[in-house]
Coordinates of C-alpha atoms in Angstrom, one line a residue:
X1 CA 20.9 -25.7 -29.5
X2 CA 20.4 -26.0 -25.8
X3 CA 19.5 -29.4 -24.3
X4 CA 18.4 -30.0 -20.8
X5 CA 18.1 -33.6 -19.4
X6 CA 14.9 -34.4 -17.7
X7 CA 16.8 -36.0 -14.8
X8 CA 17.6 -32.9 -12.9
X9 CA 16.9 -33.1 -9.3
X10 CA 16.2 -36.7 -9.5
X11 CA 17.6 -39.4 -7.2
X12 CA 19.8 -40.7 -10.0
X13 CA 22.1 -37.7 -9.8
X14 CA 24.8 -38.4 -7.3
X15 CA 25.1 -36.1 -4.4
X16 CA 28.9 -36.0 -4.5
X17 CA 30.7 -34.3 -7.5
X18 CA 29.0 -32.1 -10.3
X19 CA 25.4 -32.5 -11.0
X20 CA 24.9 -32.6 -14.7
X21 CA 21.8 -30.8 -16.0
X22 CA 22.2 -30.8 -19.7
X23 CA 24.4 -30.4 -22.8
X24 CA 25.3 -27.3 -24.4
X25 CA 25.7 -27.2 -28.3
X26 CA 26.1 -23.6 -29.4
X27 CA 28.3 -22.1 -32.1
X28 CA 26.8 -18.6 -32.4
X29 CA 28.8 -16.8 -29.8
X30 CA 28.6 -13.5 -28.0
X31 CA 32.2 -14.0 -27.2
X32 CA 34.8 -16.8 -27.4
X33 CA 34.7 -20.3 -28.8
X34 CA 31.7 -22.7 -29.4
X35 CA 30.5 -24.4 -26.4
X36 CA 29.6 -28.3 -26.8
X37 CA 30.1 -29.2 -23.0
X38 CA 28.0 -30.8 -20.3
X39 CA 26.2 -28.2 -18.4
X40 CA 26.6 -28.5 -14.5
X41 CA 24.3 -27.2 -11.8
X42 CA 25.7 -24.0 -10.1
X43 CA 25.0 -25.4 -6.7
X44 CA 27.7 -28.0 -7.3
X45 CA 30.5 -25.6 -8.0
X46 CA 33.2 -24.8 -5.7
X47 CA 36.8 -23.5 -5.9
X48 CA 38.1 -26.9 -7.0
X49 CA 35.8 -27.4 -9.8
X50 CA 38.2 -26.2 -12.4
X51 CA 36.7 -25.6 -16.0
X52 CA 33.0 -25.5 -15.8
X53 CA 30.0 -24.7 -18.1
X54 CA 26.8 -23.3 -16.5
X55 CA 23.6 -21.9 -18.0
X56 CA 20.9 -19.6 -16.6
X57 CA 19.3 -16.1 -16.6
X58 CA 21.5 -13.0 -16.1
X59 CA 19.8 -10.8 -13.7
X60 CA 22.7 -8.4 -12.7
X61 CA 25.2 -6.7 -15.0
X62 CA 28.0 -4.2 -14.6
X63 CA 31.1 -3.2 -16.4
X64 CA 34.3 -1.2 -15.5
X65 CA 37.5 -0.2 -17.4
X66 CA 40.5 -1.2 -15.7
X67 CA 44.3 -0.9 -16.4
X68 CA 47.1 -3.5 -15.4
X69 CA 49.7 -2.1 -13.3
X70 CA 52.4 -4.5 -14.5
X71 CA 51.7 -4.1 -18.4
X72 CA 49.7 -0.9 -18.6
X73 CA 47.2 -3.0 -20.6
X74 CA 43.5 -1.7 -20.6
X75 CA 40.7 -4.1 -20.2
X76 CA 36.9 -4.2 -20.0
X77 CA 35.8 -5.9 -16.9
X78 CA 32.4 -7.3 -17.2
X79 CA 30.6 -8.7 -14.2
X80 CA 27.2 -10.5 -14.3
X81 CA 25.1 -12.5 -11.9
X82 CA 23.6 -15.8 -13.2
X83 CA 20.9 -18.1 -11.7
X84 CA 19.7 -21.5 -12.8
X85 CA 16.7 -21.1 -10.4
X86 CA 18.3 -23.4 -8.0
X87 CA 21.4 -21.3 -7.2
X88 CA 23.2 -18.3 -8.4
X89 CA 26.9 -17.3 -9.1
X90 CA 28.8 -14.3 -10.1
X91 CA 30.7 -14.4 -13.5
X92 CA 33.6 -12.1 -14.6
X93 CA 35.2 -11.6 -18.0
X94 CA 38.3 -9.6 -18.9
X95 CA 38.1 -8.2 -22.5
X96 CA 41.1 -6.4 -23.9
X97 CA 40.4 -2.9 -24.8
X98 CA 40.8 -2.0 -28.4
X99 CA 40.0 1.0 -30.6
X100 CA 37.0 -0.3 -32.1
X101 CA 36.0 -2.6 -29.3
X102 CA 33.6 -4.5 -31.6
X103 CA 33.7 -7.7 -29.6
X104 CA 33.0 -5.9 -26.3
X105 CA 30.2 -3.8 -27.8
X106 CA 28.6 -7.0 -29.1
X107 CA 28.8 -8.8 -25.8
X108 CA 27.9 -6.0 -23.5
X109 CA 25.3 -4.5 -25.8
X110 CA 23.4 -7.7 -25.9
X111 CA 23.6 -8.5 -22.2
X112 CA 22.5 -4.8 -21.3
X113 CA 19.6 -5.0 -23.5
X114 CA 18.5 -8.4 -22.4
X115 CA 18.8 -7.5 -18.6
X116 CA 16.8 -4.3 -19.2
X117 CA 14.1 -6.3 -20.8
X118 CA 13.7 -8.5 -17.9
X119 CA 16.7 -11.0 -18.2
X120 CA 18.7 -12.9 -20.8
X121 CA 19.6 -16.5 -20.7
X122 CA 23.2 -17.5 -21.4
X123 CA 25.5 -20.5 -21.4
X124 CA 29.1 -19.8 -20.3
X125 CA 32.3 -21.5 -19.9
X126 CA 35.3 -20.8 -17.6
X127 CA 37.2 -21.5 -14.6
X128 CA 35.6 -21.6 -11.2
X129 CA 37.9 -19.8 -8.5
X130 CA 37.8 -18.1 -5.3
X131 CA 37.8 -14.2 -5.8
X132 CA 39.7 -12.2 -3.3
X133 CA 37.6 -9.0 -4.0
X134 CA 34.1 -10.8 -3.8
X135 CA 35.2 -13.1 -1.1
X136 CA 33.4 -16.0 -2.8
X137 CA 33.7 -18.4 -5.6
X138 CA 33.1 -17.0 -9.0
X139 CA 33.5 -18.1 -12.6
X140 CA 36.3 -16.3 -14.7
X141 CA 34.6 -16.9 -18.1
X142 CA 36.2 -17.2 -21.4
X143 CA 33.3 -18.1 -23.6
X144 CA 29.6 -17.0 -23.6
X145 CA 26.5 -17.3 -25.9
X146 CA 23.0 -16.3 -25.6
X147 CA 20.4 -19.1 -25.6
X148 CA 16.5 -19.3 -25.6
X149 CA 14.6 -19.0 -22.4
X150 CA 13.7 -22.5 -21.1
X151 CA 10.0 -23.3 -21.7
X152 CA 7.6 -22.0 -18.9
X153 CA 6.4 -24.9 -16.8
X154 CA 2.7 -25.9 -17.2
X155 CA 0.1 -27.2 -14.8
X156 CA -1.4 -30.2 -16.8
X157 CA -3.7 -31.4 -14.0
X158 CA -7.1 -31.9 -15.1
X159 CA -8.5 -30.3 -12.0
X160 CA -6.5 -27.3 -10.9
X161 CA -5.8 -26.6 -7.4
X162 CA -6.3 -23.2 -5.6
X163 CA -3.4 -21.8 -3.7
X164 CA -4.6 -20.7 -0.3
X165 CA -1.3 -19.6 1.2
X166 CA 0.7 -17.2 -0.8
X167 CA 3.2 -14.5 0.3
X168 CA 4.4 -11.7 -1.9
X169 CA 7.3 -9.4 -1.4
X170 CA 5.2 -7.4 1.0
X171 CA 5.9 -10.1 3.7
X172 CA 9.1 -8.7 5.1
X173 CA 11.9 -11.2 5.3
X174 CA 9.9 -13.9 3.6
X175 CA 8.4 -13.3 0.2
X176 CA 10.4 -12.2 -2.6
X177 CA 7.9 -12.1 -5.7
X178 CA 5.6 -9.4 -6.6
X179 CA 1.8 -10.0 -6.4
X180 CA 1.8 -9.3 -10.3
X181 CA 4.2 -12.1 -11.2
X182 CA 2.6 -14.6 -8.9
X183 CA -1.1 -14.0 -10.0
X184 CA 0.0 -13.8 -13.7
X185 CA 1.5 -17.4 -13.2
X186 CA -1.6 -18.7 -11.6
X187 CA -3.6 -17.2 -14.7
X188 CA -1.0 -18.8 -17.0
X189 CA -1.6 -22.2 -15.2
X190 CA -5.5 -21.6 -15.7
X191 CA -6.1 -21.5 -12.1
X192 CA -9.4 -20.2 -11.1
X193 CA -8.6 -18.5 -7.9
X194 CA -5.7 -17.7 -5.6
X195 CA -5.2 -16.4 -2.1
X196 CA -2.8 -13.7 -0.8
X197 CA -1.9 -14.1 3.0
X198 CA 1.0 -11.7 3.6
X199 CA 2.4 -11.4 7.1
X200 CA 0.4 -8.6 9.0
X201 CA 0.0 -6.4 5.8
X202 CA -2.5 -5.8 3.0
X203 CA -0.3 -3.6 0.9
X204 CA -0.5 -6.1 -2.1
X205 CA -4.1 -6.0 -2.3
X206 CA -4.4 -3.1 -4.8
X207 CA -2.0 -4.8 -7.3
X208 CA -3.7 -7.9 -6.9
X209 CA -7.1 -6.3 -7.8
X210 CA -5.4 -4.7 -10.8
X211 CA -3.8 -7.7 -12.1
X212 CA -6.9 -9.9 -11.8
X213 CA -8.9 -7.4 -13.7
X214 CA -11.2 -7.0 -10.9
X215 CA -11.7 -10.7 -10.5
X216 CA -12.3 -11.1 -14.4
X217 CA -9.0 -13.1 -15.1
X218 CA -8.9 -14.8 -11.8
X219 CA -10.6 -14.8 -8.4
X220 CA -8.5 -13.1 -5.8
X221 CA -9.1 -14.4 -2.1
X222 CA -8.0 -11.5 0.1
X223 CA -6.4 -12.6 3.4
X224 CA -3.7 -11.8 5.8
X225 CA -1.7 -13.7 8.5
X226 CA -2.5 -11.9 11.6
X227 CA -0.5 -11.5 14.8
X228 CA -2.0 -12.7 18.2
X229 CA -1.5 -10.5 21.3
X230 CA -1.6 -11.7 24.7
X231 CA -4.3 -9.3 26.0
X232 CA -3.6 -10.5 29.4
X233 CA -0.3 -8.6 29.7
X234 CA 0.0 -5.0 30.1
X235 CA 1.3 -2.9 27.2
X236 CA 1.2 0.5 28.8
X237 CA 2.8 1.4 32.0
X238 CA 2.8 4.5 34.2
X239 CA -0.3 5.7 32.5
X240 CA -1.6 9.1 33.7
X241 CA -5.0 9.3 32.2
X242 CA -3.6 10.9 28.9
X243 CA -5.5 10.6 25.7
X244 CA -4.5 11.1 22.0
X245 CA -4.9 14.9 22.4
X246 CA -2.1 15.0 24.8
X247 CA 1.5 15.7 24.0
X248 CA 3.5 12.4 23.0
X249 CA 6.7 11.4 21.2
X250 CA 7.1 8.9 18.5
X251 CA 10.7 7.4 17.8
X252 CA 12.2 5.4 15.5
X253 CA 15.6 3.5 15.7
X254 CA 18.0 2.2 13.1
X255 CA 20.1 -0.8 14.0
X256 CA 23.0 -2.9 12.5
X257 CA 20.8 -6.1 12.7
X258 CA 17.9 -7.8 14.4
X259 CA 19.8 -9.3 17.3
X260 CA 19.5 -7.2 20.5
X261 CA 22.5 -9.0 22.0
X262 CA 25.1 -8.7 19.1
X263 CA 23.7 -5.6 17.1
X264 CA 23.7 -1.9 18.0
X265 CA 21.6 1.1 17.5
X266 CA 23.1 3.4 14.7
X267 CA 20.4 6.2 14.7
X268 CA 17.5 7.6 16.6
X269 CA 14.8 9.7 15.3
X270 CA 11.9 11.2 17.2
X271 CA 9.0 13.6 16.7
X272 CA 6.7 15.4 19.2
X273 CA 3.0 15.5 18.5
X274 CA 0.5 17.8 20.2
X275 CA -3.2 17.8 19.1
X276 CA -2.4 15.7 16.1
X277 CA 0.2 17.8 14.8
X278 CA 4.1 17.5 14.8
X279 CA 5.5 20.4 16.6
X280 CA 9.1 19.3 17.1
X281 CA 11.8 16.9 15.7
X282 CA 15.0 15.3 16.9
X283 CA 17.5 13.0 15.3
X284 CA 20.9 11.8 16.1
X285 CA 23.7 13.0 13.6

């Protein structure tokens, strides 16, 4: 059983201290002892939080076999990333390695299968602490159980809205969701139409067309956020009446970041084009 209180994110929740978002009551464990504790928001965890219980979706998973230098004891180190949709945190578990490894196989096998299928929801309990390897606060977990996915939010409005401003993951440094996921959610909410307005690109249009079933499931409004250019300023200097049939060089640079004052160039590549064909290439090593 996994209960979530309706007050999450409401003004009644204090801004100082842990934010309680529900109560766990699980006895069928993947690993450890039953959890019947208050669940707190991941965003409220810090290195002084001590023993905490969190729940959410596992979206990253890894495992390593390590050996203690002091005792020569061998362990499975299970590492996972969990999100409660408001914040995320890394969770680590050390499991003593045995000959049959039954407990580890049950835990890691279930988690791996769930992540591969698109995500598995868990509730876990452990100590919040600063990790010298990750250089951030993590949870060193002792107990973990699989729980049901929370119900998908519904749009209960009698008259559905139409979203006219939506960015997909094709909007660089902005959107993170695929056109497929966004449109399927609009279909689930029984919206009649939805607009895609990515930043200066239209790469999401084919996916949108396919997901909509050629507008059978939902009407797609195809748009784009264009960039305005000051056509009063020169963009070509020292021109000599060349045309596209003349020889020209196209180059690309890789940098350590986007700030021209603090970041540097790490690589330069260039190609020479004559009569529409590449005749020479050059790149730094």
